[in-house]
XYZ file of C-alpha atoms in Angstrom:
740
model
C 139.332 -172.098 123.411
C 140.478 -173.134 119.937
C 143.839 -172.365 118.348
C 144.378 -171.969 114.599
C 147.352 -170.849 112.509
C 147.411 -169.454 109.010
C 148.756 -167.058 106.405
C 147.117 -163.611 106.038
C 145.824 -163.473 102.470
C 143.824 -160.227 102.732
C 143.079 -157.467 105.221
C 139.368 -156.766 104.771
C 139.137 -154.070 107.460
C 141.564 -152.549 109.939
C 141.075 -149.826 112.571
C 144.374 -148.163 113.421
C 143.000 -146.574 116.582
C 141.856 -149.715 118.388
C 143.519 -152.463 116.365
C 140.262 -154.188 115.386
C 140.855 -156.211 112.208
C 138.919 -158.427 109.829
C 141.147 -160.591 107.660
C 141.094 -163.615 105.360
C 143.453 -166.416 106.369
C 144.775 -169.392 104.462
C 144.588 -172.206 107.044
C 146.048 -175.349 105.510
C 144.664 -174.340 102.145
C 141.188 -173.430 103.472
C 139.931 -169.800 103.538
C 138.981 -168.564 107.019
C 137.570 -165.154 107.992
C 139.069 -164.025 111.304
C 138.029 -161.028 113.419
C 139.381 -159.456 116.575
C 141.879 -156.971 117.953
C 144.996 -157.720 115.899
C 146.906 -154.419 115.552
C 149.502 -153.950 112.841
C 148.500 -157.171 111.142
C 149.384 -157.114 107.443
C 148.925 -159.240 104.385
C 151.757 -161.727 104.004
C 152.159 -162.483 107.720
C 151.683 -165.801 109.507
C 149.590 -165.754 112.671
C 148.506 -168.030 115.482
C 145.073 -167.197 116.906
C 143.253 -168.309 120.019
C 139.471 -167.928 120.148
C 136.185 -169.482 119.094
C 134.064 -170.028 115.999
C 130.994 -167.796 115.671
C 128.205 -167.808 113.101
C 127.634 -164.249 111.899
C 124.088 -163.765 110.651
C 125.278 -161.847 107.583
C 128.812 -163.118 106.921
C 128.545 -166.728 108.085
C 131.179 -168.676 110.024
C 134.075 -166.596 111.362
C 136.874 -167.152 113.834
C 136.671 -164.604 116.648
C 140.183 -164.203 118.068
C 140.727 -163.291 121.718
C 144.541 -163.387 121.447
C 146.902 -163.406 118.524
C 150.585 -163.963 117.910
C 152.575 -163.345 114.791
C 154.687 -166.276 113.644
C 157.800 -165.341 111.763
C 158.307 -167.255 108.504
C 161.380 -169.493 108.404
C 161.607 -170.524 104.759
C 162.874 -168.351 101.899
C 159.469 -168.568 100.241
C 157.685 -167.490 103.403
C 160.140 -164.669 104.066
C 159.767 -163.392 100.501
C 155.983 -163.452 100.760
C 156.198 -161.634 104.142
C 158.634 -158.913 103.059
C 157.002 -158.524 99.653
C 153.646 -157.750 101.267
C 154.701 -154.143 101.948
C 154.498 -154.526 105.720
C 158.003 -153.102 106.203
C 158.360 -149.472 105.143
C 160.884 -149.186 102.317
C 160.535 -152.763 101.072
C 158.429 -153.625 98.032
C 158.363 -156.902 96.153
C 161.447 -156.147 94.029
C 163.490 -155.098 97.067
C 162.262 -158.135 98.997
C 163.479 -160.415 96.220
C 166.945 -158.834 96.330
C 167.111 -159.128 100.139
C 166.098 -162.793 100.158
C 168.445 -163.510 97.263
C 171.313 -161.970 99.246
C 170.612 -163.289 102.753
C 168.263 -166.256 102.265
C 166.724 -167.651 105.444
C 168.880 -165.272 107.530
C 167.136 -162.182 106.048
C 164.897 -161.437 109.028
C 167.792 -161.837 111.463
C 169.749 -159.269 109.428
C 166.829 -156.834 109.604
C 166.671 -157.274 113.358
C 170.334 -157.247 114.376
C 172.368 -155.688 111.554
C 170.142 -153.699 109.150
C 173.141 -151.707 107.910
C 174.192 -154.843 106.003
C 171.270 -154.195 103.626
C 173.299 -151.334 102.149
C 175.317 -153.889 100.171
C 172.239 -154.382 97.975
C 171.926 -152.170 94.919
C 169.320 -149.439 95.450
C 169.513 -149.469 99.269
C 171.505 -146.651 100.834
C 172.807 -146.838 104.380
C 170.118 -144.399 105.518
C 167.396 -146.443 103.877
C 168.847 -149.642 105.364
C 168.597 -148.182 108.868
C 165.045 -146.965 108.154
C 164.060 -150.476 107.082
C 165.585 -151.915 110.256
C 163.706 -149.392 112.397
C 160.403 -150.275 110.735
C 160.995 -153.988 111.259
C 161.969 -153.439 114.894
C 158.753 -151.479 115.436
C 156.708 -154.366 114.070
C 158.376 -156.788 116.471
C 157.999 -154.377 119.386
C 154.268 -154.036 118.817
C 153.819 -157.790 118.898
C 155.970 -158.138 122.008
C 154.082 -155.384 123.855
C 150.649 -156.722 122.916
C 151.476 -160.273 123.980
C 153.109 -159.138 127.227
C 150.199 -156.930 128.314
C 147.543 -159.431 127.285
C 148.813 -161.683 130.060
C 147.856 -158.923 132.532
C 144.369 -158.420 131.134
C 145.133 -155.305 129.077
C 143.449 -155.386 125.682
C 145.401 -155.336 122.462
C 143.804 -151.976 121.649
C 145.177 -150.417 124.840
C 148.492 -152.241 124.419
C 148.768 -150.532 121.063
C 148.518 -147.139 122.796
C 151.171 -148.243 125.279
C 153.556 -149.200 122.500
C 153.044 -145.883 120.717
C 153.745 -143.968 123.921
C 156.716 -145.950 125.247
C 158.300 -147.062 121.993
C 160.261 -150.186 121.199
C 161.506 -150.633 124.776
C 157.971 -150.658 126.215
C 158.113 -154.089 127.829
C 161.384 -153.429 129.691
C 160.140 -150.044 130.907
C 156.949 -151.617 132.258
C 158.869 -154.413 133.984
C 161.090 -151.820 135.684
C 158.123 -149.705 136.798
C 154.578 -150.803 135.905
C 153.259 -147.414 137.032
C 154.851 -145.853 133.956
C 151.626 -146.975 132.261
C 149.722 -144.228 134.088
C 152.066 -141.348 133.354
C 152.769 -142.302 129.756
C 149.431 -143.480 128.389
C 146.222 -141.472 128.366
C 143.351 -143.836 129.089
C 145.128 -146.204 131.484
C 143.958 -145.567 135.013
C 146.012 -145.975 138.146
C 143.742 -148.888 139.008
C 144.782 -150.753 135.841
C 148.502 -150.087 136.317
C 148.174 -151.036 139.978
C 146.618 -154.373 139.042
C 149.556 -155.074 136.714
C 151.997 -154.093 139.463
C 150.272 -156.328 142.011
C 150.414 -159.274 139.593
C 154.109 -158.578 139.143
C 154.577 -158.857 142.908
C 154.700 -155.205 144.014
C 153.938 -155.050 147.790
C 150.703 -153.167 148.702
C 152.592 -150.659 150.864
C 155.472 -150.238 148.424
C 156.783 -146.694 148.394
C 156.869 -146.771 144.584
C 153.158 -147.616 144.615
C 152.248 -144.773 146.976
C 154.427 -142.307 145.070
C 152.771 -143.254 141.796
C 149.332 -142.813 143.362
C 150.216 -139.378 144.733
C 151.409 -138.196 141.331
C 148.340 -139.696 139.676
C 145.981 -137.883 142.047
C 147.713 -134.549 141.443
C 147.864 -135.017 137.680
C 144.277 -136.216 137.279
C 143.047 -133.258 139.320
C 145.047 -130.921 137.099
C 143.594 -132.198 133.835
C 140.094 -133.108 135.002
C 139.393 -130.252 137.411
C 141.973 -127.610 136.500
C 143.813 -127.622 139.856
C 147.477 -126.649 139.920
C 147.783 -128.008 143.469
C 145.852 -129.866 146.160
C 145.829 -129.107 149.889
C 148.352 -131.498 151.402
C 145.837 -132.919 153.885
C 143.323 -133.646 151.124
C 146.006 -135.316 148.999
C 147.253 -137.525 151.844
C 143.748 -138.501 152.964
C 142.853 -139.400 149.379
C 145.870 -141.654 148.854
C 145.361 -143.372 152.238
C 141.755 -144.213 151.367
C 142.649 -145.207 147.839
C 145.482 -147.613 148.743
C 144.518 -148.488 152.324
C 147.910 -147.403 153.638
C 148.626 -145.459 156.819
C 149.405 -141.772 157.088
C 153.097 -142.182 157.901
C 153.663 -144.228 154.756
C 151.865 -141.603 152.675
C 153.894 -138.760 154.199
C 157.109 -140.678 153.586
C 156.233 -141.197 149.926
C 155.386 -137.501 149.533
C 158.729 -136.533 151.068
C 160.504 -138.888 148.652
C 158.734 -137.265 145.695
C 159.820 -133.855 146.975
C 163.451 -134.999 147.355
C 163.360 -136.433 143.828
C 162.123 -133.098 142.477
C 158.676 -134.203 141.312
C 156.543 -132.501 143.966
C 156.805 -129.428 146.196
C 154.849 -128.349 149.248
C 154.163 -124.647 149.812
C 151.880 -122.669 152.093
C 149.017 -120.911 150.300
C 146.536 -118.889 152.382
C 147.940 -120.538 155.536
C 147.307 -124.015 154.102
C 150.061 -126.463 153.175
C 149.602 -127.354 149.515
C 151.206 -129.976 147.288
C 152.163 -129.112 143.711
C 153.484 -131.143 140.850
C 156.605 -129.140 140.078
C 155.542 -128.703 136.444
C 152.598 -126.533 137.494
C 154.439 -124.867 140.361
C 157.194 -123.715 138.003
C 154.585 -122.455 135.550
C 152.729 -120.312 138.081
C 155.993 -119.027 139.569
C 157.247 -118.150 136.111
C 154.065 -116.288 135.155
C 154.212 -114.282 138.369
C 157.883 -113.430 137.914
C 157.478 -112.413 134.274
C 154.489 -110.174 135.065
C 156.412 -108.578 137.929
C 159.347 -107.902 135.595
C 157.111 -106.302 132.956
C 155.424 -104.104 135.555
C 158.810 -102.631 136.496
C 159.703 -101.631 132.943
C 159.277 -98.094 131.659
C 156.298 -97.925 129.234
C 156.556 -96.956 125.564
C 154.469 -93.813 126.076
C 153.973 -91.294 128.849
C 150.375 -90.515 129.776
C 150.578 -87.169 127.999
C 152.043 -88.679 124.823
C 149.472 -91.492 124.803
C 146.566 -89.037 125.136
C 147.948 -86.989 122.252
C 148.359 -90.111 120.082
C 144.747 -91.134 120.733
C 143.447 -87.638 119.987
C 145.404 -87.530 116.734
C 144.127 -90.983 115.745
C 140.498 -90.041 116.365
C 140.844 -86.948 114.202
C 142.511 -88.786 111.325
C 140.174 -91.796 111.421
C 136.910 -89.921 112.089
C 136.081 -92.565 114.715
C 134.966 -91.468 118.150
C 135.957 -93.945 120.838
C 133.712 -94.576 123.817
C 134.964 -93.467 127.214
C 136.048 -96.968 128.276
C 137.509 -97.713 124.839
C 139.642 -94.595 125.037
C 140.752 -95.553 128.546
C 141.733 -99.021 127.278
C 143.854 -97.657 124.417
C 145.690 -95.243 126.694
C 146.186 -98.026 129.252
C 147.740 -100.274 126.593
C 150.142 -97.531 125.495
C 151.249 -96.637 129.026
C 151.772 -100.124 130.469
C 154.030 -103.041 129.531
C 151.238 -105.461 130.398
C 147.475 -104.921 130.502
C 144.198 -106.827 130.275
C 141.258 -105.895 128.053
C 138.024 -107.732 128.761
C 134.374 -107.360 127.840
C 131.375 -109.153 126.398
C 130.015 -109.165 122.856
C 129.238 -105.812 121.242
C 131.379 -103.797 123.653
C 134.031 -102.862 121.097
C 137.099 -104.939 121.969
C 138.011 -105.233 118.279
C 137.886 -101.456 117.795
C 140.226 -101.014 120.763
C 142.692 -103.600 119.437
C 142.700 -102.043 115.955
C 143.234 -98.563 117.423
C 146.166 -99.769 119.537
C 147.702 -101.441 116.500
C 147.269 -98.354 114.279
C 149.035 -96.111 116.786
C 151.856 -98.572 117.464
C 152.455 -99.109 113.739
C 152.702 -95.364 113.188
C 155.651 -95.407 115.575
C 157.177 -98.498 113.904
C 156.625 -100.926 116.746
C 156.560 -104.557 115.643
C 153.390 -106.405 116.670
C 152.608 -110.117 117.016
C 148.996 -111.291 117.068
C 148.206 -114.676 118.581
C 145.385 -116.816 119.987
C 145.214 -120.237 121.663
C 143.523 -122.054 118.748
C 143.744 -122.022 114.981
C 140.176 -120.819 114.491
C 140.599 -118.052 117.060
C 143.823 -116.968 115.342
C 142.110 -116.954 111.955
C 139.284 -114.823 113.320
C 141.742 -112.409 114.950
C 143.518 -112.031 111.624
C 140.221 -111.340 109.853
C 139.032 -108.605 112.240
C 142.413 -106.850 112.390
C 143.465 -107.308 108.775
C 146.887 -108.496 109.963
C 148.600 -111.863 110.163
C 147.811 -113.832 113.321
C 148.978 -117.247 114.504
C 148.393 -119.742 117.261
C 150.474 -119.185 120.378
C 152.181 -122.511 119.680
C 153.138 -121.396 116.187
C 154.300 -117.985 117.454
C 156.587 -119.736 119.945
C 157.805 -122.087 117.180
C 156.821 -125.375 118.735
C 159.351 -128.086 118.025
C 157.649 -131.202 119.337
C 154.338 -132.041 120.927
C 152.888 -135.537 120.879
C 150.343 -136.963 123.273
C 152.029 -137.498 126.614
C 155.078 -135.414 125.697
C 156.023 -131.982 126.998
C 155.725 -128.926 124.807
C 159.096 -127.738 123.521
C 159.359 -124.271 122.008
C 162.215 -122.686 120.084
C 161.209 -119.290 121.486
C 161.932 -118.935 125.195
C 163.846 -116.740 127.629
C 167.118 -117.514 125.835
C 165.631 -116.941 122.359
C 162.823 -114.420 122.906
C 160.314 -113.135 120.397
C 161.428 -110.347 118.077
C 158.209 -108.338 118.326
C 157.855 -105.272 120.543
C 154.195 -105.925 121.398
C 152.322 -109.224 121.690
C 148.514 -109.056 121.548
C 146.760 -112.265 122.588
C 143.055 -112.822 121.954
C 140.758 -115.368 123.674
C 143.082 -115.264 126.675
C 140.582 -116.988 128.966
C 141.503 -120.227 127.142
C 145.187 -120.104 128.131
C 146.277 -122.636 130.766
C 149.286 -122.022 133.000
C 151.721 -124.176 131.014
C 151.056 -122.282 127.796
C 150.863 -118.946 129.598
C 154.228 -119.546 131.209
C 155.822 -120.469 127.869
C 154.397 -117.343 126.226
C 155.477 -114.881 128.898
C 158.927 -116.492 129.119
C 159.443 -115.710 125.430
C 158.484 -112.036 125.786
C 161.420 -109.652 126.214
C 161.461 -107.363 129.256
C 161.521 -104.382 126.888
C 158.384 -105.614 125.085
C 154.699 -105.328 125.984
C 151.843 -107.830 126.310
C 148.124 -107.182 125.915
C 145.788 -109.974 127.008
C 142.340 -109.703 125.394
C 139.381 -111.898 126.260
C 135.993 -112.343 127.843
C 136.385 -113.018 131.552
C 132.846 -114.452 131.728
C 133.554 -117.346 129.363
C 134.598 -120.854 130.323
C 138.003 -121.329 131.988
C 140.781 -123.145 130.117
C 140.533 -126.881 129.520
C 144.031 -127.325 130.975
C 145.288 -126.615 134.487
C 145.119 -123.198 136.081
C 143.074 -120.084 135.412
C 145.656 -117.512 134.352
C 143.398 -114.856 132.809
C 140.926 -114.829 135.711
C 143.700 -114.927 138.331
C 145.490 -111.954 136.751
C 142.254 -109.936 136.752
C 141.314 -110.911 140.316
C 144.749 -109.978 141.644
C 144.273 -106.343 140.597
C 148.010 -106.118 140.044
C 147.806 -105.748 136.255
C 145.962 -102.758 134.772
C 142.612 -104.090 133.550
C 139.919 -102.344 131.549
C 136.487 -103.965 131.342
C 134.300 -102.732 128.491
C 130.630 -102.679 129.475
C 128.875 -100.316 127.053
C 127.022 -102.107 124.240
C 127.350 -100.034 121.084
C 124.308 -99.037 119.070
C 124.673 -101.475 116.175
C 125.359 -104.428 118.458
C 122.540 -103.399 120.817
C 120.026 -104.073 118.038
C 120.903 -107.766 118.196
C 118.948 -109.900 120.652
C 121.928 -112.287 120.653
C 124.039 -109.549 122.238
C 121.244 -108.406 124.564
C 120.529 -111.944 125.729
C 124.210 -112.704 126.232
C 124.455 -109.789 128.636
C 121.205 -110.812 130.341
C 122.531 -114.332 130.842
C 125.824 -113.220 132.344
C 123.928 -110.945 134.753
C 121.635 -113.795 135.807
C 118.576 -112.580 133.910
C 116.583 -115.021 131.782
C 117.018 -114.400 128.047
C 114.134 -113.101 125.961
C 112.759 -116.124 124.092
C 109.507 -114.891 122.535
C 110.576 -112.117 120.144
C 109.613 -113.617 116.785
C 111.244 -110.774 114.820
C 114.636 -111.227 116.440
C 117.825 -113.207 115.818
C 117.319 -115.344 118.930
C 114.647 -118.070 118.956
C 113.393 -120.811 121.237
C 111.544 -123.982 120.213
C 109.800 -125.981 122.941
C 110.451 -129.730 122.967
C 110.081 -131.949 126.021
C 111.911 -135.227 125.368
C 115.522 -135.842 124.401
C 114.399 -137.737 121.300
C 112.198 -134.903 120.001
C 114.879 -132.326 120.843
C 117.460 -134.231 118.788
C 115.042 -134.730 115.899
C 114.111 -131.037 115.846
C 117.789 -130.043 115.883
C 118.293 -132.253 112.812
C 115.292 -130.706 111.039
C 116.483 -127.161 111.761
C 119.969 -128.011 110.553
C 118.980 -129.768 107.350
C 115.848 -127.980 106.191
C 114.188 -125.252 108.204
C 117.063 -122.799 108.693
C 118.497 -123.182 105.166
C 115.034 -122.595 103.704
C 114.175 -119.653 105.975
C 117.540 -117.845 105.926
C 119.400 -119.235 102.945
C 122.138 -120.676 105.151
C 124.506 -123.317 103.827
C 123.921 -125.960 106.514
C 127.417 -127.422 106.458
C 129.304 -124.138 106.350
C 127.153 -121.679 108.261
C 125.179 -123.618 110.880
C 126.835 -125.168 113.929
C 125.138 -127.407 116.478
C 126.568 -126.965 119.987
C 125.883 -129.286 122.900
C 127.006 -129.139 126.536
C 128.069 -132.792 126.552
C 129.518 -135.584 124.439
C 127.291 -138.483 125.493
C 123.547 -139.031 125.600
C 120.800 -138.621 122.997
C 121.507 -134.888 122.730
C 125.266 -135.219 123.140
C 127.583 -134.554 120.224
C 128.336 -138.219 119.525
C 124.740 -139.223 118.868
C 123.852 -135.884 117.290
C 126.728 -136.293 114.834
C 125.494 -139.759 113.872
C 121.963 -138.417 113.436
C 123.028 -135.350 111.445
C 125.406 -137.352 109.262
C 122.599 -139.769 108.406
C 120.303 -136.842 107.648
C 122.707 -134.604 105.715
C 125.171 -137.061 104.229
C 123.752 -140.608 104.185
C 125.740 -143.520 102.719
C 125.580 -144.128 98.994
C 127.499 -146.073 96.362
C 128.848 -142.803 94.985
C 130.452 -141.779 98.297
C 133.521 -143.621 99.536
C 133.860 -143.970 103.284
C 136.251 -145.210 105.966
C 135.146 -146.633 109.301
C 137.160 -146.041 112.467
C 135.544 -147.874 115.365
C 132.008 -146.539 115.729
C 132.609 -143.516 113.492
C 132.379 -143.433 109.698
C 134.138 -140.710 107.689
C 132.396 -140.253 104.342
C 133.037 -137.990 101.373
C 131.106 -134.794 102.088
C 131.357 -135.022 105.892
C 132.064 -132.009 108.077
C 135.020 -132.816 110.346
C 137.129 -131.155 113.020
C 140.826 -131.520 113.792
C 141.003 -132.273 117.538
C 144.706 -131.739 118.258
C 147.417 -129.432 116.989
C 149.482 -131.096 114.252
C 152.322 -128.831 113.187
C 153.955 -131.369 110.881
C 151.160 -132.390 108.531
C 151.395 -130.658 105.168
C 148.767 -128.830 103.115
C 148.593 -127.516 99.580
C 146.450 -124.729 98.165
C 143.742 -125.600 95.656
C 143.826 -122.114 94.125
C 147.538 -121.287 94.031
C 151.001 -122.831 94.251
C 151.110 -122.166 97.985
C 151.815 -124.932 100.463
C 152.616 -125.158 104.123
C 152.421 -127.171 107.301
C 150.052 -127.314 110.217
C 146.434 -128.111 111.021
C 145.163 -126.965 114.394
C 142.867 -128.068 117.169
C 139.392 -126.766 116.323
C 139.928 -126.367 112.566
C 136.810 -127.432 110.635
C 136.996 -128.897 107.140
C 135.221 -131.215 104.727
C 136.114 -134.704 103.511
C 136.631 -134.591 99.738
C 137.932 -138.092 99.050
C 138.557 -141.485 100.652
C 141.211 -143.533 98.843
C 140.909 -147.061 100.216
C 143.667 -148.465 98.022
C 146.290 -146.029 99.293
C 144.596 -145.614 102.694
C 144.366 -141.837 102.399
C 141.554 -139.553 103.543
C 141.559 -136.008 102.124
C 140.127 -132.978 103.934
C 139.882 -129.401 102.667
C 140.073 -126.571 105.218
C 139.111 -122.936 104.619
C 137.786 -123.928 101.170
C 141.384 -124.022 99.923
C 143.880 -125.956 102.055
C 143.952 -129.617 101.054
C 145.340 -132.058 103.628
C 145.991 -135.759 103.050
C 145.643 -137.998 106.127
C 146.892 -141.551 106.153
C 144.118 -143.641 107.681
C 146.119 -144.017 110.887
C 146.324 -140.205 111.170
C 142.545 -139.845 110.961
C 142.355 -140.503 114.720
C 142.976 -136.735 114.914
C 139.574 -136.087 113.293
C 136.003 -136.078 114.592
C 132.693 -135.467 112.886
C 131.772 -131.822 113.411
C 128.108 -131.416 112.530
C 127.818 -131.024 116.319
C 130.633 -130.038 118.699
C 130.826 -129.414 122.432
C 130.615 -125.860 123.736
C 134.159 -126.258 125.081
C 135.428 -127.146 121.595
C 133.667 -124.113 120.121
C 135.629 -121.603 122.200
C 137.510 -119.150 120.043
C 135.182 -119.744 117.087
C 132.243 -117.880 115.570
C 129.441 -119.245 113.410
C 126.676 -117.554 111.452
C 124.029 -119.678 113.186
C 124.121 -121.743 116.365
C 121.562 -124.419 117.231
C 121.727 -125.676 120.799
C 119.729 -128.386 122.577
C 118.790 -127.183 126.072
C 117.815 -129.906 128.508
C 118.517 -130.946 132.060
C 121.927 -132.575 132.257
C 124.655 -133.149 134.848
C 124.858 -130.149 137.245
C 128.490 -129.507 136.319
C 127.335 -128.768 132.750
C 124.303 -126.645 133.647
C 126.427 -123.550 134.192
C 125.844 -119.938 133.289
C 129.298 -119.453 131.775
C 128.833 -122.498 129.515
C 125.448 -121.197 128.313
C 126.915 -117.717 127.809
C 129.874 -119.119 125.870
C 127.550 -121.052 123.539
C 125.303 -118.056 122.824
C 128.252 -115.753 122.096
C 129.552 -118.086 119.381
C 126.725 -116.931 117.052
C 127.001 -113.955 114.701
C 123.552 -113.918 113.069
C 121.215 -116.434 114.687
C 120.700 -118.523 117.824
C 118.060 -121.232 118.091
C 117.520 -123.041 121.397
C 115.605 -126.321 121.323
C 114.299 -127.895 124.511
C 112.701 -126.921 127.812
C 112.518 -123.452 129.376
C 113.279 -124.786 132.829
C 116.719 -125.890 131.557
C 117.340 -122.401 130.141
C 116.385 -120.888 133.497
C 118.520 -123.399 135.405
C 121.630 -122.624 133.379
C 121.074 -118.883 133.653
C 120.623 -119.061 137.410
C 123.621 -121.321 138.067
C 126.555 -118.946 138.447
C 128.588 -121.333 140.581
C 132.062 -121.943 139.295
C 133.971 -125.143 139.814
C 136.573 -124.178 142.391
C 140.090 -124.356 140.997
C 143.015 -124.578 143.376
C 145.497 -122.130 141.820
C 148.195 -120.002 143.393
C 148.825 -117.335 140.738
C 146.582 -114.683 142.277
C 148.381 -114.951 145.628
C 151.803 -114.919 143.955
C 150.962 -111.744 142.062
C 149.718 -110.040 145.224
C 152.847 -111.084 147.088
C 155.124 -109.852 144.295
C 153.251 -106.549 144.185
C 153.633 -106.136 147.934
C 157.340 -106.928 147.745
C 157.703 -104.410 144.914
C 155.932 -101.724 146.946
C 158.392 -102.202 149.813
C 161.474 -102.456 147.615
């Protein structure tokens, strides 16, 4: 290995997400191109690199760094060049000159230990001085964390994630408990943290090790398989095999976790089950809140509700179907109810009728949905304002790895009298608990959704468990209304959910199938349909009206490769289109992109008015309109009007969206859906996934692939078993209420 040191003259490329950097160094007066994972490296810094020389076939000799270390400048000239580079937020060249003039070679020590002293300089307030000190401390913390974790075989890219999650005290926190890496950082496995702990001298049968493994098993099962608990025997057997410890040691660690308040053991269906207390509290809370609502006197008596519905039908000239009428009356005569049904069965008509009647009697109504796109769609079909559940509850803070904190809760409940929630099958138990906790006892809740769709991505299965319990009044709409019945999309959706193969050979319909046998030809045909054939045949705007859905992320027909293929086909690189590369993904002017996490702080401005606001939501689809490399800003426009500026480091919240997974499409509707159908992993070849994909389309569905895959998905009605306790809790509460 070779070691070189130099001054960073220019950052040629930098990826905020993984820290990969290409830079030009001044090494003893000679220019050197260096590459490698060097996060937070900036022009004006001095670095020491360890690595090897490589001869790049296009760019020539480069130094490929395996480790790097920033070297703080010690001379006034070096400090001025460092601070004047803009690396520290709040310090430009002019400010740097004043700081060095005031403090000389002690300037960096002042920034580290006494930043408030900067306030003696003209133009620097005390608040700004502290901000400068915080920025400098962050820079030093990143370097310290990267260097510390590199000694344990953790890459600089992953160390960067650790530093973001644990903050400036990351190294001390890891030294105290190396297993904090698992709980705090998404992407670090227990195996990796365990290796670090072993290298630090943690004994193999350490109770802290076993406790960390138990929590990891419970948490990974919650987020990967949707379980809110595991049978105690299964949990203990798993940890014993995983760590090669004996049963007594595992039981002792589980007892310690219970004493510390992290885990609880309860009996469910005569089986002892271990819960992380987070999920136990959530399911308990949901059960208790539903029980409380069931005890409350409804807004309307049966007689009054029937009269209200009759009056509404006369005034609106709309005749409700028998089940629709039952659903409206049920909503008016219960403080909590469930409305479910497939496409074309009239759920929207029921919701609008309920709202009309409630508004006539001056009840205040809140409309909400789990995602931004679902909320937007709910607002469009009802003609009323709708928001995400998070926004309704006034979320205060939610970063990756942090708990959700809402301003609206049991102590500060929602003002509305009735809360109507659409796409309820997407609600996990943590969000469901937060929502119901914020609903007053004298209010009402109506959960609306399609029980046959995919379960929530998060832990639990609240909507399905409520329905299965039979405790909450539930109306399932089954009649397909005349206009909807003319659509083969609707007919096939109902065939699929009943286990019948969809009709694929009706050439005059809105549902088509194209036979292709290999993954390569399937992907190519999808691209042709997207770019040329469907726009020419139907006049669709490819970017705005056609959506490619795939069951999986990886593989030739997965969304990652399909996005690369579609981007190359629809929006290839050109000198006229600026672009920004982040790892393997390029964002280019004109690209279709999706926001992949809720961001309630990022601002937007309207292109057509003086309006502005905050918030871009998971699932929102927009289009890249500019890439400003000088200022490191990527601009996206959502809903043809809301302009959002992302700093390059914020663009990790974006993905290309020419193709998206079926899971990501939940809560959305598209004019046309194109879906590759091919044999994939059994867990993805499910009827409810196929059904969910088909029901995303409003005007057209095109399947591309092999009929045997269509038949396999339709036939596979197995559901991944989720260990949840809500159904049993509701039944128990109902039984207790009956005997009270």
